[in-house]
Amino acid sequence: MSTPEPNADDIILSLENVSRYFGNIIALNDITLRLKRGEVHCLLGDNGAGKSTLIKTLAGVYQPSKGTYRVDGKPVHFTSPKDALDLGIATVYQDLALVPLLSVARNFFMGREPQKKLFGLLNVMDLETCASTARDKLAEMGINVRDPHQPIGTMSGGERQCLAIARAIHFGARVLILDEPTAALGVKQSFNVLKLIHKARAKGISVIFITHNVHHAYPIGDSFTLLNRGRSLGTFTKQTISKDEVLDMMAGGAEMQKMIGELEGATI
Ligand SMILES: Nc1ncnc2c1ncn2[C@@H]1O[C@H](COP(=O)(O)OP(=O)(O)OP(=O)(O)O)[C@@H](O)[C@H]1O
């Protein structure tokens, strides 16, 4: 049922037999993951499966204890998230790295605001360019902001998630790693985030979408890697696995059936 080997040139980023240890704890055990150019690759796993460790390894926060991390076919040894960003690998974490009291426009640029000269002498932030660029770039991604000067705290959770993704794309992401982007959202807002992922893929951006929600992953995903207790249960393309099979693997399949059987037989 596992997917055939993809062509090496089609792979933008890969982990080959990567393990990550924390003392005696094996957070990742011999993981192989290959992200194809322009695909949405869903990484699914329950609590403690190793998703955060994997994201942080891809993002340059952690180094693999074993194995090889490759970008564009070449081995990389990131020592910080900046190294990953320099190669266009951007991670949007659940906290989104937004400042609630700053405006939508300032949050969009966040330290990279364009400058202008005041009285031909002093360098100051060009807030009007910030506002118009933020409004235009967000509109391109289907997010309409009434007033880019409004504090970001006035936006909904889904809008803020979309802003963080649009910002990463504007600043040159080739690979977007999205850490549970729909976890805290309702149905409509999750749908908007999924639409944005679809738009990112249409722009040629490769996406790793981390989630434990198969219902969100399956409609948007091209391929799926399932993590369980630090191990990969395999990578499957949409053509090779059904949504029910993914759900079954996530739920632990036989393991879950055994627990249900025990519960049904228990006297409480
Ligand atoms: N810095 C660390 N030091 C020690 N153990 C760690 C560290 N980070 C993660 N672990 C352990 O590695 C395993 C995988 O954790 P990880 O946070 O990557 O899983 P996860 O899939 O993101 O879980 P969750 O969905 O609950 O956040 C867990 O057993 C965890 O306790």
CSV table of C-alpha atoms and ligand atoms in Angstrom, one decimal:
chain,number,residue,atom,x,y,z
A,1,MET,CA,0.0,0.0,0.0
A,2,SER,CA,3.1,2.3,0.6
A,3,THR,CA,3.9,4.8,-2.2
A,4,PRO,CA,6.5,4.1,-4.9
A,5,GLU,CA,9.8,6.0,-4.6
A,6,PRO,CA,9.5,9.5,-6.1
A,7,ASN,CA,12.1,11.0,-8.5
A,8,ALA,CA,14.9,12.6,-6.6
A,9,ASP,CA,14.6,15.9,-8.5
A,10,ASP,CA,11.0,16.2,-7.5
A,11,ILE,CA,11.9,16.2,-3.8
A,12,ILE,CA,12.4,19.7,-2.2
A,13,LEU,CA,13.2,18.5,1.3
A,14,SER,CA,13.7,15.1,2.9
A,15,LEU,CA,14.6,13.4,6.2
A,16,GLU,CA,16.4,10.1,5.6
A,17,ASN,CA,16.4,7.7,8.5
A,18,VAL,CA,16.4,10.5,11.1
A,19,SER,CA,16.3,9.9,14.8
A,20,ARG,CA,16.2,12.4,17.6
A,21,TYR,CA,17.0,11.6,21.2
A,22,PHE,CA,16.5,13.6,24.4
A,23,GLY,CA,18.7,11.7,26.8
A,24,ASN,CA,17.1,8.2,27.0
A,25,ILE,CA,13.9,9.4,25.3
A,26,ILE,CA,13.6,8.5,21.6
A,27,ALA,CA,11.3,11.2,20.3
A,28,LEU,CA,11.9,10.3,16.6
A,29,ASN,CA,13.0,6.8,15.6
A,30,ASP,CA,14.4,6.2,12.1
A,31,ILE,CA,12.0,8.6,10.2
A,32,THR,CA,12.1,9.0,6.5
A,33,LEU,CA,9.9,11.7,5.0
A,34,ARG,CA,10.1,13.2,1.5
A,35,LEU,CA,8.3,16.4,0.5
A,36,LYS,CA,7.6,16.7,-3.2
A,37,ARG,CA,7.7,20.1,-4.9
A,38,GLY,CA,4.3,21.8,-4.9
A,39,GLU,CA,2.5,19.1,-2.8
A,40,VAL,CA,0.6,19.3,0.4
A,41,HIS,CA,2.1,16.6,2.6
A,42,CYS,CA,0.0,15.9,5.8
A,43,LEU,CA,1.8,14.7,8.9
A,44,LEU,CA,-0.6,13.0,11.1
A,45,GLY,CA,-0.1,11.7,14.6
A,46,ASP,CA,-1.7,11.6,18.1
A,47,ASN,CA,-0.4,13.2,21.2
A,48,GLY,CA,3.3,12.3,21.9
A,49,ALA,CA,3.7,10.9,18.4
A,50,GLY,CA,6.7,13.2,17.8
A,51,LYS,CA,5.1,15.9,15.6
A,52,SER,CA,6.6,18.9,17.4
A,53,THR,CA,10.0,17.3,17.5
A,54,LEU,CA,9.8,16.6,13.7
A,55,ILE,CA,8.7,20.2,13.0
A,56,LYS,CA,11.5,21.6,15.1
A,57,THR,CA,14.0,19.4,13.4
A,58,LEU,CA,12.8,20.6,10.0
A,59,ALA,CA,12.7,24.2,11.2
A,60,GLY,CA,16.4,24.1,12.4
A,61,VAL,CA,15.5,24.3,16.1
A,62,TYR,CA,16.8,20.8,16.7
A,63,GLN,CA,19.5,18.9,14.9
A,64,PRO,CA,18.9,15.2,14.1
A,65,SER,CA,20.8,12.8,16.5
A,66,LYS,CA,21.1,10.4,13.5
A,67,GLY,CA,20.3,10.4,9.8
A,68,THR,CA,20.3,13.0,7.1
A,69,TYR,CA,18.3,16.2,6.4
A,70,ARG,CA,18.4,17.2,2.8
A,71,VAL,CA,17.1,20.3,1.0
A,72,ASP,CA,17.2,20.3,-2.8
A,73,GLY,CA,19.1,17.0,-2.6
A,74,LYS,CA,22.0,18.4,-0.6
A,75,PRO,CA,22.6,17.5,3.1
A,76,VAL,CA,22.0,20.5,5.5
A,77,HIS,CA,23.2,21.1,9.0
A,78,PHE,CA,21.0,23.8,10.4
A,79,THR,CA,22.2,25.4,13.6
A,80,SER,CA,19.3,27.8,14.0
A,81,PRO,CA,15.8,28.6,12.5
A,82,LYS,CA,17.5,31.4,10.5
A,83,ASP,CA,19.4,28.8,8.5
A,84,ALA,CA,16.1,27.1,7.5
A,85,LEU,CA,14.5,30.5,6.7
A,86,ASP,CA,17.4,31.4,4.5
A,87,LEU,CA,16.6,28.4,2.3
A,88,GLY,CA,12.9,29.4,2.2
A,89,ILE,CA,11.7,26.9,4.9
A,90,ALA,CA,9.2,28.8,7.0
A,91,THR,CA,7.3,27.4,10.0
A,92,VAL,CA,4.0,28.9,11.3
A,93,TYR,CA,3.7,27.7,14.9
A,94,GLN,CA,0.4,27.6,16.8
A,95,ASP,CA,1.2,30.8,18.7
A,96,LEU,CA,1.6,32.5,15.3
A,97,ALA,CA,4.2,35.0,16.6
A,98,LEU,CA,1.8,37.9,16.4
A,99,VAL,CA,1.7,41.0,18.7
A,100,PRO,CA,-2.0,41.6,19.7
A,101,LEU,CA,-1.6,45.3,20.3
A,102,LEU,CA,0.2,46.1,17.0
A,103,SER,CA,-1.7,46.7,13.8
A,104,VAL,CA,-2.4,44.2,11.1
A,105,ALA,CA,0.1,46.0,8.8
A,106,ARG,CA,2.9,46.0,11.5
A,107,ASN,CA,2.2,42.4,12.3
A,108,PHE,CA,2.5,41.6,8.6
A,109,PHE,CA,6.0,43.1,8.4
A,110,MET,CA,7.1,42.5,11.9
A,111,GLY,CA,10.5,44.0,12.0
A,112,ARG,CA,10.9,44.1,8.2
A,113,GLU,CA,8.9,47.4,7.7
A,114,PRO,CA,9.9,49.5,4.7
A,115,GLN,CA,11.6,52.8,5.6
A,116,LYS,CA,11.2,56.3,4.3
A,117,LYS,CA,13.2,59.6,4.9
A,118,LEU,CA,11.6,62.2,7.1
A,119,PHE,CA,12.6,65.7,6.0
A,120,GLY,CA,15.1,64.0,3.8
A,121,LEU,CA,17.1,63.1,6.8
A,122,LEU,CA,15.7,60.7,9.4
A,123,ASN,CA,14.8,57.0,8.6
A,124,VAL,CA,11.3,56.2,9.8
A,125,MET,CA,8.9,53.4,9.1
A,126,ASP,CA,6.7,53.9,6.1
A,127,LEU,CA,3.4,53.0,7.7
A,128,GLU,CA,1.3,53.9,4.6
A,129,THR,CA,3.4,51.5,2.4
A,130,CYS,CA,3.1,48.9,5.2
A,131,ALA,CA,-0.7,49.3,5.2
A,132,SER,CA,-1.2,49.2,1.5
A,133,THR,CA,1.2,46.3,0.9
A,134,ALA,CA,-0.4,44.3,3.7
A,135,ARG,CA,-3.9,44.9,2.4
A,136,ASP,CA,-3.0,44.0,-1.2
A,137,LYS,CA,-1.0,40.9,-0.3
A,138,LEU,CA,-3.7,39.6,2.1
A,139,ALA,CA,-6.4,40.3,-0.6
A,140,GLU,CA,-4.3,38.3,-3.1
A,141,MET,CA,-4.6,35.4,-0.7
A,142,GLY,CA,-8.4,35.9,-0.3
A,143,ILE,CA,-8.3,37.8,3.0
A,144,ASN,CA,-10.0,41.1,3.0
A,145,VAL,CA,-9.0,43.5,5.8
A,146,ARG,CA,-11.1,46.6,6.3
A,147,ASP,CA,-8.5,48.7,8.0
A,148,PRO,CA,-4.8,47.5,8.1
A,149,HIS,CA,-4.2,50.0,10.9
A,150,GLN,CA,-6.6,48.1,13.2
A,151,PRO,CA,-4.9,46.1,16.0
A,152,ILE,CA,-4.5,42.4,15.1
A,153,GLY,CA,-6.3,41.5,18.3
A,154,THR,CA,-9.6,42.6,16.5
A,155,MET,CA,-9.2,39.8,13.9
A,156,SER,CA,-10.7,36.4,14.4
A,157,GLY,CA,-8.4,33.3,15.1
A,158,GLY,CA,-8.8,32.1,11.6
A,159,GLU,CA,-7.9,35.5,10.1
A,160,ARG,CA,-4.8,35.7,12.3
A,161,GLN,CA,-3.8,32.2,11.2
A,162,CYS,CA,-4.3,33.2,7.5
A,163,LEU,CA,-2.2,36.4,8.1
A,164,ALA,CA,0.7,34.4,9.6
A,165,ILE,CA,0.6,32.1,6.5
A,166,ALA,CA,0.3,35.0,4.0
A,167,ARG,CA,3.2,36.7,5.7
A,168,ALA,CA,5.4,33.7,5.4
A,169,ILE,CA,4.5,33.4,1.7
A,170,HIS,CA,5.2,37.1,1.1
A,171,PHE,CA,8.6,36.9,2.6
A,172,GLY,CA,9.7,34.1,0.3
A,173,ALA,CA,8.7,30.7,1.7
A,174,ARG,CA,9.2,27.8,-0.7
A,175,VAL,CA,8.3,25.3,2.0
A,176,LEU,CA,5.6,26.1,4.5
A,177,ILE,CA,5.4,24.0,7.7
A,178,LEU,CA,2.1,24.5,9.4
A,179,ASP,CA,1.8,23.4,13.0
A,180,GLU,CA,-1.8,22.4,13.6
A,181,PRO,CA,-3.2,25.5,11.9
A,182,THR,CA,-6.9,24.4,12.3
A,183,ALA,CA,-6.6,23.1,15.8
A,184,ALA,CA,-8.3,26.0,17.6
A,185,LEU,CA,-10.7,26.9,14.9
A,186,GLY,CA,-14.4,26.3,14.1
A,187,VAL,CA,-15.7,24.8,10.9
A,188,LYS,CA,-15.9,27.9,8.8
A,189,GLN,CA,-12.6,29.3,9.9
A,190,SER,CA,-10.9,25.9,9.3
A,191,PHE,CA,-12.3,25.9,5.8
A,192,ASN,CA,-10.8,29.4,5.2
A,193,VAL,CA,-7.3,28.1,6.3
A,194,LEU,CA,-7.7,25.0,4.1
A,195,LYS,CA,-8.6,27.2,1.2
A,196,LEU,CA,-5.4,29.3,1.8
A,197,ILE,CA,-3.3,26.1,1.9
A,198,HIS,CA,-4.9,25.3,-1.5
A,199,LYS,CA,-3.9,28.7,-2.8
A,200,ALA,CA,-0.3,28.3,-1.5
A,201,ARG,CA,0.0,25.0,-3.4
A,202,ALA,CA,-1.4,26.7,-6.5
A,203,LYS,CA,1.5,29.2,-6.2
A,204,GLY,CA,3.9,26.2,-6.3
A,205,ILE,CA,4.7,26.3,-2.6
A,206,SER,CA,5.3,22.9,-0.9
A,207,VAL,CA,3.4,22.5,2.4
A,208,ILE,CA,3.8,20.2,5.4
A,209,PHE,CA,0.5,20.3,7.2
A,210,ILE,CA,0.7,18.9,10.7
A,211,THR,CA,-2.6,17.9,12.3
A,212,HIS,CA,-4.3,15.1,14.2
A,213,ASN,CA,-7.6,15.9,12.3
A,214,VAL,CA,-8.0,13.5,9.4
A,215,HIS,CA,-11.1,15.3,8.3
A,216,HIS,CA,-9.1,18.4,7.7
A,217,ALA,CA,-6.1,16.6,6.2
A,218,TYR,CA,-7.7,14.3,3.8
A,219,PRO,CA,-9.5,16.8,1.5
A,220,ILE,CA,-6.4,19.0,1.0
A,221,GLY,CA,-3.6,16.5,1.3
A,222,ASP,CA,-1.7,14.9,-1.7
A,223,SER,CA,0.2,12.5,0.6
A,224,PHE,CA,0.1,11.5,4.2
A,225,THR,CA,2.8,10.4,6.7
A,226,LEU,CA,1.5,8.8,9.9
A,227,LEU,CA,3.5,9.1,13.0
A,228,ASN,CA,3.1,6.8,16.0
A,229,ARG,CA,5.3,7.0,19.1
A,230,GLY,CA,8.2,8.5,17.2
A,231,ARG,CA,8.0,6.0,14.3
A,232,SER,CA,6.6,6.4,10.9
A,233,LEU,CA,3.8,4.1,9.9
A,234,GLY,CA,4.5,4.9,6.3
A,235,THR,CA,3.8,7.5,3.6
A,236,PHE,CA,0.8,7.1,1.4
A,237,THR,CA,-0.5,9.1,-1.6
A,238,LYS,CA,-4.2,9.9,-1.8
A,239,GLN,CA,-4.5,7.3,-4.6
A,240,THR,CA,-3.2,4.6,-2.3
A,241,ILE,CA,-5.1,5.2,0.9
A,242,SER,CA,-8.7,6.0,1.7
A,243,LYS,CA,-9.9,8.4,4.4
A,244,ASP,CA,-11.2,5.5,6.5
A,245,GLU,CA,-7.9,3.7,6.3
A,246,VAL,CA,-6.1,6.8,7.5
A,247,LEU,CA,-8.6,7.2,10.3
A,248,ASP,CA,-8.1,3.5,11.2
A,249,MET,CA,-4.4,3.9,11.3
A,250,MET,CA,-4.6,7.0,13.4
A,251,ALA,CA,-6.9,5.3,15.9
A,252,GLY,CA,-4.4,2.5,16.2
A,253,GLY,CA,-6.6,0.0,14.3
A,254,ALA,CA,-6.4,-3.3,16.1
A,255,GLU,CA,-5.1,-1.7,19.3
A,256,MET,CA,-8.2,0.5,19.4
A,257,GLN,CA,-10.5,-2.4,18.7
A,258,LYS,CA,-8.9,-4.3,21.6
A,259,MET,CA,-9.5,-1.3,24.0
A,260,ILE,CA,-13.1,-1.0,22.8
A,261,GLY,CA,-13.6,-4.7,23.5
A,262,GLU,CA,-12.1,-4.3,27.0
A,263,LEU,CA,-14.4,-1.4,27.7
A,264,GLU,CA,-17.5,-3.2,26.6
A,265,GLY,CA,-16.6,-6.1,28.8
A,266,ALA,CA,-15.8,-3.9,31.8
A,267,THR,CA,-18.3,-3.5,34.7
A,268,ILE,CA,-18.1,0.1,36.0
B,1,LIG,N1,12.9,18.6,24.9
B,1,LIG,C1,12.5,17.4,25.2
B,1,LIG,N2,13.0,16.7,26.3
B,1,LIG,C2,12.6,15.5,26.6
B,1,LIG,N3,11.7,14.8,26.0
B,1,LIG,C3,11.0,15.4,25.0
B,1,LIG,C4,11.4,16.7,24.6
B,1,LIG,N4,10.6,17.1,23.5
B,1,LIG,C5,9.8,16.0,23.3
B,1,LIG,N5,10.1,15.0,24.2
B,1,LIG,C6,9.4,13.7,24.2
B,1,LIG,O1,9.4,13.2,22.9
B,1,LIG,C7,8.1,12.6,22.6
B,1,LIG,C8,7.5,13.2,21.4
B,1,LIG,O2,7.0,14.5,21.8
B,1,LIG,P1,6.5,15.6,20.8
B,1,LIG,O3,6.2,16.9,21.6
B,1,LIG,O4,7.4,15.7,19.6
B,1,LIG,O5,5.1,14.9,20.3
B,1,LIG,P2,3.8,15.6,19.6
B,1,LIG,O6,3.3,14.6,18.6
B,1,LIG,O7,4.1,17.0,19.2
B,1,LIG,O8,2.8,15.6,20.8
B,1,LIG,P3,1.6,16.7,21.1
B,1,LIG,O9,0.6,16.6,20.0
B,1,LIG,O10,1.1,16.2,22.5
B,1,LIG,O11,2.3,18.0,21.3
B,1,LIG,C9,7.3,12.7,23.9
B,1,LIG,O12,7.4,11.5,24.6
B,1,LIG,C10,7.9,13.8,24.6
B,1,LIG,O13,7.8,13.7,26.0
